[in-house]
PDB file of C-alpha atoms in Angstrom:
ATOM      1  CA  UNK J 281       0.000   0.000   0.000  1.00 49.00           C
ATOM      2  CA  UNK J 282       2.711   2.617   1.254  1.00 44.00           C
ATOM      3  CA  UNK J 283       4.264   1.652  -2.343  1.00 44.00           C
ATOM      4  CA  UNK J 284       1.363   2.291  -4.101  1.00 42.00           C
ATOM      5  CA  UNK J 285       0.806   5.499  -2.195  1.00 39.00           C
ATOM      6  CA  UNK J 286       4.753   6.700  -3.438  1.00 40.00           C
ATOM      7  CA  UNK J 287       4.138   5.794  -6.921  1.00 41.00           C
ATOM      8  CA  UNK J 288       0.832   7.941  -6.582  1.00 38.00           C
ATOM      9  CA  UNK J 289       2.394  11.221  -5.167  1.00 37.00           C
ATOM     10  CA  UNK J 290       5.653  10.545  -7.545  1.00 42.00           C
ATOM     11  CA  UNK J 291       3.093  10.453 -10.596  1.00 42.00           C
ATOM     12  CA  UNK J 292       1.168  13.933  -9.076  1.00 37.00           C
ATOM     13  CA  UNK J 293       4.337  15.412  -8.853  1.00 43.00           C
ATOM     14  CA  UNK J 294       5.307  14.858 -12.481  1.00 40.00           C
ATOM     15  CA  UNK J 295       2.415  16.135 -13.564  1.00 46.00           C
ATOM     16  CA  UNK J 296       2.529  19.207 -11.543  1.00 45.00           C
ATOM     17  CA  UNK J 297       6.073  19.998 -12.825  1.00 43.00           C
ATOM     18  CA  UNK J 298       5.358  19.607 -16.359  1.00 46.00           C
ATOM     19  CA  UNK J 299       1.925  21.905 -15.653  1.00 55.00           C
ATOM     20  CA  UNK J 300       4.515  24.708 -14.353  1.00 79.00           C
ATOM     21  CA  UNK J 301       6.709  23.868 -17.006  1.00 94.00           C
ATOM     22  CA  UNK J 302       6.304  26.438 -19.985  1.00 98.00           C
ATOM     23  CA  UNK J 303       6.795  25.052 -23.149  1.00 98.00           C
ATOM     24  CA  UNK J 304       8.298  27.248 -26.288  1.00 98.00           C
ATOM     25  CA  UNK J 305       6.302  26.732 -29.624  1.00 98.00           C
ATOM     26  CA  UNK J 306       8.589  27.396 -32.845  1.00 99.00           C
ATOM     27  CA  UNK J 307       6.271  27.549 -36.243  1.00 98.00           C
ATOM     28  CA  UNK J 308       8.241  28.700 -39.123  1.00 98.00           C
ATOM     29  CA  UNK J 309       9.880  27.351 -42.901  1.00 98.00           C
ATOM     30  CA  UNK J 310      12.890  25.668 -43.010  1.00 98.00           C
ATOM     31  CA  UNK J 311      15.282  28.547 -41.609  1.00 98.00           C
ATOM     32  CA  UNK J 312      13.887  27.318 -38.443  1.00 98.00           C
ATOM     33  CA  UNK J 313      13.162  23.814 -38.581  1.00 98.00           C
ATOM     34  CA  UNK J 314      14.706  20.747 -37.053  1.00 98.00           C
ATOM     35  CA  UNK J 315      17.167  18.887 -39.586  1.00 96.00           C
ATOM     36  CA  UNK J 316      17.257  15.168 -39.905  1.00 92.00           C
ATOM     37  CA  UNK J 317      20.466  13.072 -39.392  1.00 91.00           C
ATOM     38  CA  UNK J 318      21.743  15.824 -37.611  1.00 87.00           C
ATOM     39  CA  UNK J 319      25.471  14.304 -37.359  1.00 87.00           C
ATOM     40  CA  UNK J 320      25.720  13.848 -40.684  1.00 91.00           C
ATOM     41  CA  UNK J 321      23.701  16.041 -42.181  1.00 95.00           C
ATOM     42  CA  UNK J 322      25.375  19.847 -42.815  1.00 96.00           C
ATOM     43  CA  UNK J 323      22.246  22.002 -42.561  1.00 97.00           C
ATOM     44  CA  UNK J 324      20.686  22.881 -39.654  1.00 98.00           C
ATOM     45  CA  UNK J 325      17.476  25.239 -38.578  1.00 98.00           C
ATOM     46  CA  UNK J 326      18.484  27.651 -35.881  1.00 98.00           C
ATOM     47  CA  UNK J 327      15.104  26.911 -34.000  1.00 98.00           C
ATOM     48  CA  UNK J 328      17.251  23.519 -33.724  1.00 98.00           C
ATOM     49  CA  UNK J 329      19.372  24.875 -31.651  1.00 98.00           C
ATOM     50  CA  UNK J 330      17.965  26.508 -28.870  1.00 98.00           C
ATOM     51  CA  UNK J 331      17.989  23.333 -26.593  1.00 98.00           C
ATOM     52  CA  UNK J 332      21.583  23.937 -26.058  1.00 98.00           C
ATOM     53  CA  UNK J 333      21.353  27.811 -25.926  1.00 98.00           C
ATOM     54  CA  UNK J 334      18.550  27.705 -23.404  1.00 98.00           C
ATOM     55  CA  UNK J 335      17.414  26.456 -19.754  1.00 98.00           C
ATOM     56  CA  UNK J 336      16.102  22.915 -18.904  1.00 97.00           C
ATOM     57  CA  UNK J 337      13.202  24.961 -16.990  1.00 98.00           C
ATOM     58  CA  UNK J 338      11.301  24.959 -20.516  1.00 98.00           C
ATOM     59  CA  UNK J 339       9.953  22.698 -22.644  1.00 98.00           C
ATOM     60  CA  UNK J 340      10.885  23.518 -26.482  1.00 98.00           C
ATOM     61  CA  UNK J 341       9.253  22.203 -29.252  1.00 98.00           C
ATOM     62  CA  UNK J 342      10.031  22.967 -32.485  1.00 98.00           C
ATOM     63  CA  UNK J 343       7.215  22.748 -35.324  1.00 98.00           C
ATOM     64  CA  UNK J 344       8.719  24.478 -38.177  1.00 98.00           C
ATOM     65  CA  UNK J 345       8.599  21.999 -41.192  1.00 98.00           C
ATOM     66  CA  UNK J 346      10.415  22.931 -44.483  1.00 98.00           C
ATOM     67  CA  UNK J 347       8.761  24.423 -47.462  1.00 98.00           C
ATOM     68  CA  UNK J 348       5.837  25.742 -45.622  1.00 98.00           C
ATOM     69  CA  UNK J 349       4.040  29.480 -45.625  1.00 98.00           C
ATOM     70  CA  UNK J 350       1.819  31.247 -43.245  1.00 98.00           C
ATOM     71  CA  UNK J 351      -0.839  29.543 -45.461  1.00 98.00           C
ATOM     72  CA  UNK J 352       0.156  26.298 -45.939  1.00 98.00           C
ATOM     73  CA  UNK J 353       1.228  25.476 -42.176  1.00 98.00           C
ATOM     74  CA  UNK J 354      -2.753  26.518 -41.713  1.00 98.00           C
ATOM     75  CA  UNK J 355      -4.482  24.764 -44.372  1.00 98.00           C
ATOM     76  CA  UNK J 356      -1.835  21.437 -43.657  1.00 98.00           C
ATOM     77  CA  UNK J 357      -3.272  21.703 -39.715  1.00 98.00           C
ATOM     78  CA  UNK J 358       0.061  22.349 -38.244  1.00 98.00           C
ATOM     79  CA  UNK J 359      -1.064  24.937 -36.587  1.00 98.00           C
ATOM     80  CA  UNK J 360      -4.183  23.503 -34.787  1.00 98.00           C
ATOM     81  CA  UNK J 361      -1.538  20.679 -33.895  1.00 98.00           C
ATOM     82  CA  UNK J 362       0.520  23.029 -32.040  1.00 98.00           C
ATOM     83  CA  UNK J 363      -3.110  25.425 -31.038  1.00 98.00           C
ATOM     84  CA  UNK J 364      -4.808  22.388 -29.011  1.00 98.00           C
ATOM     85  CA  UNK J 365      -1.514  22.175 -27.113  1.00 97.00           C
ATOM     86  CA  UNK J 366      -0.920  25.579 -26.152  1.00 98.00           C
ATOM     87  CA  UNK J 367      -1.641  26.616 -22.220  1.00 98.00           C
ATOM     88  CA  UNK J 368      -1.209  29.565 -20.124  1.00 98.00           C
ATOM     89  CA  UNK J 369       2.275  30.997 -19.733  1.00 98.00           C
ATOM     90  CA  UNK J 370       3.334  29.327 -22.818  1.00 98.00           C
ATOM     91  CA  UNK J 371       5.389  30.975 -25.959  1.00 98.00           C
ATOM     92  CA  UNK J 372       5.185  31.151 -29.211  1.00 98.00           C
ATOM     93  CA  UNK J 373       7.530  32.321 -31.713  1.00 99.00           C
ATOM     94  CA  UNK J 374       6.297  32.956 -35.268  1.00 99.00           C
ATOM     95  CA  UNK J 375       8.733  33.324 -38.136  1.00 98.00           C
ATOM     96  CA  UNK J 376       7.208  32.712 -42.167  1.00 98.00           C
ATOM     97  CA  UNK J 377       7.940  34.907 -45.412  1.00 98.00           C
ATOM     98  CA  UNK J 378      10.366  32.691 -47.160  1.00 97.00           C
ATOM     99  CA  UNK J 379       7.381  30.808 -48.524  1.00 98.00           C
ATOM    100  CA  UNK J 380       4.871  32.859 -48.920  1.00 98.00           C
ATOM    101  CA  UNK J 381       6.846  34.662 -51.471  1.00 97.00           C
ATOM    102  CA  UNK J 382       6.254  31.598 -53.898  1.00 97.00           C
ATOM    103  CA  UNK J 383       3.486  33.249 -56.402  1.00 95.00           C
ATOM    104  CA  UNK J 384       4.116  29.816 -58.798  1.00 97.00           C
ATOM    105  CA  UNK J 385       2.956  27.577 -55.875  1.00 97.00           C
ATOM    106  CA  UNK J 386      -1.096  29.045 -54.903  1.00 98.00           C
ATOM    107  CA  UNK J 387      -1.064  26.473 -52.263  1.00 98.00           C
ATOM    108  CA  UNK J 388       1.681  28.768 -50.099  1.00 98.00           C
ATOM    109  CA  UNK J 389       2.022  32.178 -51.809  1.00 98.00           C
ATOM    110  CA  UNK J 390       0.501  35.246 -50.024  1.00 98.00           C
ATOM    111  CA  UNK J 391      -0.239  38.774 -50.623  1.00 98.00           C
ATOM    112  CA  UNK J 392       2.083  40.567 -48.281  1.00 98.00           C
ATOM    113  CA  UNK J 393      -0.971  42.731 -47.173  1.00 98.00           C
ATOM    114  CA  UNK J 394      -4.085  40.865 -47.284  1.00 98.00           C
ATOM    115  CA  UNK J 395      -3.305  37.208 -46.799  1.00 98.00           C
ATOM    116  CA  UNK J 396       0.026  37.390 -45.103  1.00 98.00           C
ATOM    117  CA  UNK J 397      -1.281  39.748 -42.542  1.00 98.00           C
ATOM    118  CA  UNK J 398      -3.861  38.120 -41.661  1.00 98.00           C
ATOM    119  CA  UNK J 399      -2.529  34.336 -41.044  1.00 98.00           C
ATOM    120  CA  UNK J 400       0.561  36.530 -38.841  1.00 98.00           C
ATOM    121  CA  UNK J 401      -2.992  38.361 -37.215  1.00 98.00           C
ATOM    122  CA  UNK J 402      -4.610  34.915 -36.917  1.00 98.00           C
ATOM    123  CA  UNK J 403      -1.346  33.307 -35.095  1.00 98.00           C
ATOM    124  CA  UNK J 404      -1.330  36.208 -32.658  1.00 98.00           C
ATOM    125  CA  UNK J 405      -4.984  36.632 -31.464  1.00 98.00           C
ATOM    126  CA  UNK J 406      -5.397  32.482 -31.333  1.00 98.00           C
ATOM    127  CA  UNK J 407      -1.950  32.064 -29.179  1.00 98.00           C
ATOM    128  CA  UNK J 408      -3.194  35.084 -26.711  1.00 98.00           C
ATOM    129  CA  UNK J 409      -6.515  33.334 -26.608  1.00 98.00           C
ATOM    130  CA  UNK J 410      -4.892  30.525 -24.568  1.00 98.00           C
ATOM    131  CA  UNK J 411      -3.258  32.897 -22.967  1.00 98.00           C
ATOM    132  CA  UNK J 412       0.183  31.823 -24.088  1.00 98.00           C
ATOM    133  CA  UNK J 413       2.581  35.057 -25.361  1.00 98.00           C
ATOM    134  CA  UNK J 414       3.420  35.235 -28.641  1.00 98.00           C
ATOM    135  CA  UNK J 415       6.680  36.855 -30.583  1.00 98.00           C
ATOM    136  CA  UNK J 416       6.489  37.657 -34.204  1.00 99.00           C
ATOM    137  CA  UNK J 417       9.582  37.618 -36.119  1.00 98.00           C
ATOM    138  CA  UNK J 418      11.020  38.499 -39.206  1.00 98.00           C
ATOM    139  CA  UNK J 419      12.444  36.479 -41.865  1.00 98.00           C
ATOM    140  CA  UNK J 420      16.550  35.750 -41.538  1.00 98.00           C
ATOM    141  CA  UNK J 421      18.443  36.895 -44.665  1.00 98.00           C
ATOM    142  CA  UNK J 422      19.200  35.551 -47.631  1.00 98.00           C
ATOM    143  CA  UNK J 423      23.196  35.631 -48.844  1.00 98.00           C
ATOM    144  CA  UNK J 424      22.738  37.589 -51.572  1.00 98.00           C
ATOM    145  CA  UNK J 425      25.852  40.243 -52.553  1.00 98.00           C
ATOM    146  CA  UNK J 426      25.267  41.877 -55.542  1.00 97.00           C
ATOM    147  CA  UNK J 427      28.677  42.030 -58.155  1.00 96.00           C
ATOM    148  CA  UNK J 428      29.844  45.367 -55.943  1.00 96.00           C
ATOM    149  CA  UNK J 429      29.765  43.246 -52.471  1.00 95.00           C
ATOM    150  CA  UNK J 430      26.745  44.964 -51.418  1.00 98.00           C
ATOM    151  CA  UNK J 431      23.864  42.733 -49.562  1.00 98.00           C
ATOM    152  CA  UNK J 432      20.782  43.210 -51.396  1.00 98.00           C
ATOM    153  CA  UNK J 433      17.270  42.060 -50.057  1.00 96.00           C
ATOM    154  CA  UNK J 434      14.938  39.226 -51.264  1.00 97.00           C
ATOM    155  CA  UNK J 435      12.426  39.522 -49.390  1.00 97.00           C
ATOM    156  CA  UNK J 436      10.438  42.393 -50.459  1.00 97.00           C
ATOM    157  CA  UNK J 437       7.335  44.156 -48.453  1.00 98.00           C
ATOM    158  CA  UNK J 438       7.044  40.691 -45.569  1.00 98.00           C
ATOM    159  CA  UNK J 439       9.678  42.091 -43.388  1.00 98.00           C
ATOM    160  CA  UNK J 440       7.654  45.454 -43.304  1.00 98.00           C
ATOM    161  CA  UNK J 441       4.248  43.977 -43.129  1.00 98.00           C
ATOM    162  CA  UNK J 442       5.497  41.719 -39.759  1.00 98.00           C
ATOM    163  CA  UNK J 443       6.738  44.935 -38.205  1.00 98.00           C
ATOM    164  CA  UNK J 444       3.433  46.349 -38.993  1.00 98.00           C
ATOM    165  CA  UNK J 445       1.488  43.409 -37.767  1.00 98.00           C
ATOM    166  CA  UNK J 446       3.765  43.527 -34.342  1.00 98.00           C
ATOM    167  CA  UNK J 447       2.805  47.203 -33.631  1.00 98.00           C
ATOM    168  CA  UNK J 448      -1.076  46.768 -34.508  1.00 98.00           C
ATOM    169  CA  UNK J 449      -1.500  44.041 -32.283  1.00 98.00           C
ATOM    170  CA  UNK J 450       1.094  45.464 -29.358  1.00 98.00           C
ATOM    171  CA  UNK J 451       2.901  42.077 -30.120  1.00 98.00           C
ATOM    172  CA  UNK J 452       6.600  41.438 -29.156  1.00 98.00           C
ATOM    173  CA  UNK J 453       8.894  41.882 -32.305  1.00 98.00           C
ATOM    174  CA  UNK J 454      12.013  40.350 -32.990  1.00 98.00           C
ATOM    175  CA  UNK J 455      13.973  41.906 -36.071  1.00 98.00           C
ATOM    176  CA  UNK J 456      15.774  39.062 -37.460  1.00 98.00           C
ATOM    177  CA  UNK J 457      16.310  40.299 -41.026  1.00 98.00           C
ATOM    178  CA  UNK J 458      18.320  43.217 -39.381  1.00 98.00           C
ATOM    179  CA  UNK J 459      20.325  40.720 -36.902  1.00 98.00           C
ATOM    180  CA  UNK J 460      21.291  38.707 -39.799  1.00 98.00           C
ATOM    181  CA  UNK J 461      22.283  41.189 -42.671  1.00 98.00           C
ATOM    182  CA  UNK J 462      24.634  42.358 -39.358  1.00 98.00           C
ATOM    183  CA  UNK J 463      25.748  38.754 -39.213  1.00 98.00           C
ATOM    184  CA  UNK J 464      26.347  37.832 -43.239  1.00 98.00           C
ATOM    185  CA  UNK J 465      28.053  41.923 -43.371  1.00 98.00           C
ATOM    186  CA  UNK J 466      30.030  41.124 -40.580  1.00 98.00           C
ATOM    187  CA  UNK J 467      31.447  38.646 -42.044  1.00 98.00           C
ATOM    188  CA  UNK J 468      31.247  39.737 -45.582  1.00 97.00           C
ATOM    189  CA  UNK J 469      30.667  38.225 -49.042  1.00 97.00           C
ATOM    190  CA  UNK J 470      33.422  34.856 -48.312  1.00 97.00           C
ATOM    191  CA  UNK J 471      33.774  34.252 -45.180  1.00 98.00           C
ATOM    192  CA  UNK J 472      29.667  34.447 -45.067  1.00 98.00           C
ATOM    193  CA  UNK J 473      29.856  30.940 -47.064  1.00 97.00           C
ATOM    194  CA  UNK J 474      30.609  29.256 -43.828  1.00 97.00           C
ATOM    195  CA  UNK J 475      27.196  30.610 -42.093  1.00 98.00           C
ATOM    196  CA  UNK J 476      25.348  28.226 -45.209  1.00 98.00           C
ATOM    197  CA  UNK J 477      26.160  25.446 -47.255  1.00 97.00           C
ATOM    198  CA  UNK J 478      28.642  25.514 -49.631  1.00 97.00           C
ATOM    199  CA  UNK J 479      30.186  22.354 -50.818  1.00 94.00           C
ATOM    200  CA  UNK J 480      32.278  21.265 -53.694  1.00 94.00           C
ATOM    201  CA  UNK J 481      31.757  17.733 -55.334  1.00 90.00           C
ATOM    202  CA  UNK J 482      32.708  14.903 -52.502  1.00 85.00           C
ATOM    203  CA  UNK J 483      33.495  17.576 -49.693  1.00 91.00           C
ATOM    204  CA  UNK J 484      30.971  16.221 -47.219  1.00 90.00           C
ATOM    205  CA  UNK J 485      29.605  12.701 -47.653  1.00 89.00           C
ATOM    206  CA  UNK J 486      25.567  14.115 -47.860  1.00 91.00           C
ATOM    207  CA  UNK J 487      26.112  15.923 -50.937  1.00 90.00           C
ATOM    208  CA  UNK J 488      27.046  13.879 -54.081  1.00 88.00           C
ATOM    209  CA  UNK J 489      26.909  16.890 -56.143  1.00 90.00           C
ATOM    210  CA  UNK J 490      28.182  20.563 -55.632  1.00 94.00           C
ATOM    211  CA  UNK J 491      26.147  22.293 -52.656  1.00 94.00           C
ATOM    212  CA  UNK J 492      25.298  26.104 -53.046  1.00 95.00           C
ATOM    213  CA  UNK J 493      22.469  27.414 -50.793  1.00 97.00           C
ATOM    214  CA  UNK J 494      22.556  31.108 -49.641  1.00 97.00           C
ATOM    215  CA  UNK J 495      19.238  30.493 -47.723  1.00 98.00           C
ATOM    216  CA  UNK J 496      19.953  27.727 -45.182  1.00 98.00           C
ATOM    217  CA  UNK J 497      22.081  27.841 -42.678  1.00 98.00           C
ATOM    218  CA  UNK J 498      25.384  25.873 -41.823  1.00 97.00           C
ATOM    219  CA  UNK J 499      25.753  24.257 -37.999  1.00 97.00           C
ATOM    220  CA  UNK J 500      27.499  27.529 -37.577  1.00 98.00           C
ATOM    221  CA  UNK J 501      25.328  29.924 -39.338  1.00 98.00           C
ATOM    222  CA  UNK J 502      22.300  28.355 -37.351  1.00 98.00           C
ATOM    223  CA  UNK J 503      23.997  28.726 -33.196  1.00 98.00           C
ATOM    224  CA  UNK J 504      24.941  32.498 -34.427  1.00 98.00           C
ATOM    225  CA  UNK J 505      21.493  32.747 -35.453  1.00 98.00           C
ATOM    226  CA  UNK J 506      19.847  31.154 -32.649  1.00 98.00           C
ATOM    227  CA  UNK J 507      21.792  33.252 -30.360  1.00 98.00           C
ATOM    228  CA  UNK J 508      21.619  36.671 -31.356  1.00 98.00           C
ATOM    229  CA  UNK J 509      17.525  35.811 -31.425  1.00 98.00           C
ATOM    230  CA  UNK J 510      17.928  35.402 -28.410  1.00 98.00           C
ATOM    231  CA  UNK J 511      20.304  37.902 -27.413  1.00 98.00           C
ATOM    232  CA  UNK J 512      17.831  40.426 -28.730  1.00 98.00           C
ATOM    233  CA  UNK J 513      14.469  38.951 -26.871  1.00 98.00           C
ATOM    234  CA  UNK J 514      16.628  39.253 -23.728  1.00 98.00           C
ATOM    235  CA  UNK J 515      17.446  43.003 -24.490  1.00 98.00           C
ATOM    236  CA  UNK J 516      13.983  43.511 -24.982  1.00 98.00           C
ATOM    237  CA  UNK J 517      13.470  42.259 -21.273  1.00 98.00           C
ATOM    238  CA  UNK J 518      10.583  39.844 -22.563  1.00 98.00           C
ATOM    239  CA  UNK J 519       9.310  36.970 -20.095  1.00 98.00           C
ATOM    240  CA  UNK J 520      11.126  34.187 -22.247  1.00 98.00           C
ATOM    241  CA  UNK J 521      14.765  35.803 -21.071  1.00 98.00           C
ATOM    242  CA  UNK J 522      14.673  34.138 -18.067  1.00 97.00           C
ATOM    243  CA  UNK J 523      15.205  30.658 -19.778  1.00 98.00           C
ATOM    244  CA  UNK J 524      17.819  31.696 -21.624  1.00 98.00           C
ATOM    245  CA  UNK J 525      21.251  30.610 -20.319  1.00 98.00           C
ATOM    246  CA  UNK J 526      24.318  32.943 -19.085  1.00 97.00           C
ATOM    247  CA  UNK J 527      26.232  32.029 -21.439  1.00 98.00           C
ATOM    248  CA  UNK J 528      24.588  32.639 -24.182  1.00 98.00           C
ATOM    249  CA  UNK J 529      23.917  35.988 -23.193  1.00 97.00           C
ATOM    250  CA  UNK J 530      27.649  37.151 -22.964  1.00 97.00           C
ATOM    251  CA  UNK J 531      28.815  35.778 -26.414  1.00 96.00           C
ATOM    252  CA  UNK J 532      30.016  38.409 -28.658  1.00 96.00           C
ATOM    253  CA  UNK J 533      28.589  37.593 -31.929  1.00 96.00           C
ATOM    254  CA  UNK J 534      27.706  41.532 -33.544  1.00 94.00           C
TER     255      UNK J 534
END
C-alpha cells in the first residue's frame, strides 16, 4: 500500500512539474526547422538549436517543417496541432515569409498585405486566446551580394508587413532580417559561405553533387542565429529571457 501510495504522489508530482513547465512553440519554414540526421547532415534550422542555448526549466518544441508558408502550415493543420496544445504561460515564436513569397505555388504564396497579414494576425490573437505570449519575427536573410559586395534584399514588403502586424497588435517583435544582414556583413561576401552550405563535389559525404544554398544555414550559421535571437528577446526584457542561459547571453557575436 505505502508503495502504491509513493508511486501515486511521484506520478502527481510529475504532472505538476510539467503543468509549471512552460513550453516554447517554434512555427516557421525551413530557416527554423529541425534537420534530420543531424550528425551527418550539414544544414541545420536555428530553431534547432535553442535546446543547447537555453534552460532545462522549458519545454521547447520545435514545429517548423520545411517548405511551408503562413498559409500552408494553416491549411496542412500544423497549426491547430501546435493550437490544441498551447496553455497559459506558454510561448510562441512565429517566423514565415520565405514561402509565402512563392506566387508559382497558390497552395503557399501570399499577398504581403491581405493574406500574409492576416494568417501573422490569426497566429497572434489564437496564441493570446490561450493565454500563451506570442513573438512575431522576421524572416533571416538571404546571402545575396550583388557584383559590388553589397547585400541586397529578397524579401520584399514581408519584413515590413510583420513589423506592422507587431505594432497593430502590441505584439513582441524580434527583427531578425536586421540581426542577420549584421551577421552575413560582418562577415562579408566569403567568409559568409561558412554561415550556409557551400560544398564542392565529394566535400561532405551528404552531398554527391556541388552544394550552393545562400538560404539555409550551416551548424554555424544556425547557433549564431539562434543566439543573437535570443540575445535580442533578452534586451527587450521579454518573459522568455529568463530561460535563456548565461552564457549565451555574454557571447560576442555583432
Amino acid at each position: 500500500m505505502k508503495v502504491v501510495f509513493a508511486c501515486f504522489l511521484m506520478l502527481l508530482s510529475v504532472q505538476n512539474y510539467a503543468q509549471k513547465t512552460p513550453s516554447l512553440y517554434l512555427i516557421g519554414d525551413s530557416t527554423m526547422a529541425d534537420k534530420r540526421d543531424p550528425e551527418e547532415n550539414p544544414e541545420h534550422g536555428w530553431g534547432q538549436m535553442l535546446p543547447e542555448l537555453m534552460t532545462d526549466n522549458i519545454h521547447i518544441e520545435n514545429h517548423a517543417v520545411n517548405g511551408r508558408s503562413s498559409k500552408s502550415f494553416l491549411s496542412e493543420g500544423r497549426w491547430k496541432t501546435v493550437h490544441d496544445k498551447l496553455k497559459s504561460g506558454d510561448f510562441v515564436i512565429i517566423q514565415f515569409g520565405h514561402n509565402d513569397q512563392k506566387f508559382n505555388s497558390p497552395d503557399r504564396y501570399t499577398n504581403p498585405f491581405t493574406g500574409y497579414r492576416y494568417n501573422l494576425g490569426k497566429y497572434v490573437k489564437e496564441t493570446r486566446e490561450k493565454g500563451a505570449i506570442p513573438i512575431l519575427m522576421s524572416s533571416i536573410v538571404r546571402r545575396n551580394f550583388n557584383e559590388n559586395g553589397t547585400l541586397v534584399d529578397t524579401h520584399g514588403e514581408y519584413p515590413l508587413v510583420v513589423r506592422m502586424v507587431a505594432k497593430d497588435l502590441d505584439v513582441p517583435f524580434i527583427d531578425m532580417q536586421w540581426l542577420t544582414e549584421q551577421l552575413e556583413v560582418k562577415y562579408g561576401e566569403e567568409e559568409s559561405r561558412n554561415l550556409h552550405l557551400h560544398f564542392a563535389p565529394g566535400e561532405v559525404t551528404y552531398y554527391v553533387k556541388r552544394k550552393d544554398d545562400d538560404t539555409h544555414l550551416s551548424e554555424k550559421g544556425a547557433t549564431l542565429v539562434a543566439t543573437l535571437a535570443l540575445q535580442e528577446i533578452a534586451k527587450k526584457d521579454l518573459p522568455l529571457k529568463k530561460y535563456i542561459k548565461k552564457s549565451t547571453l555574454t557571447k560576442e557575436i555583432l
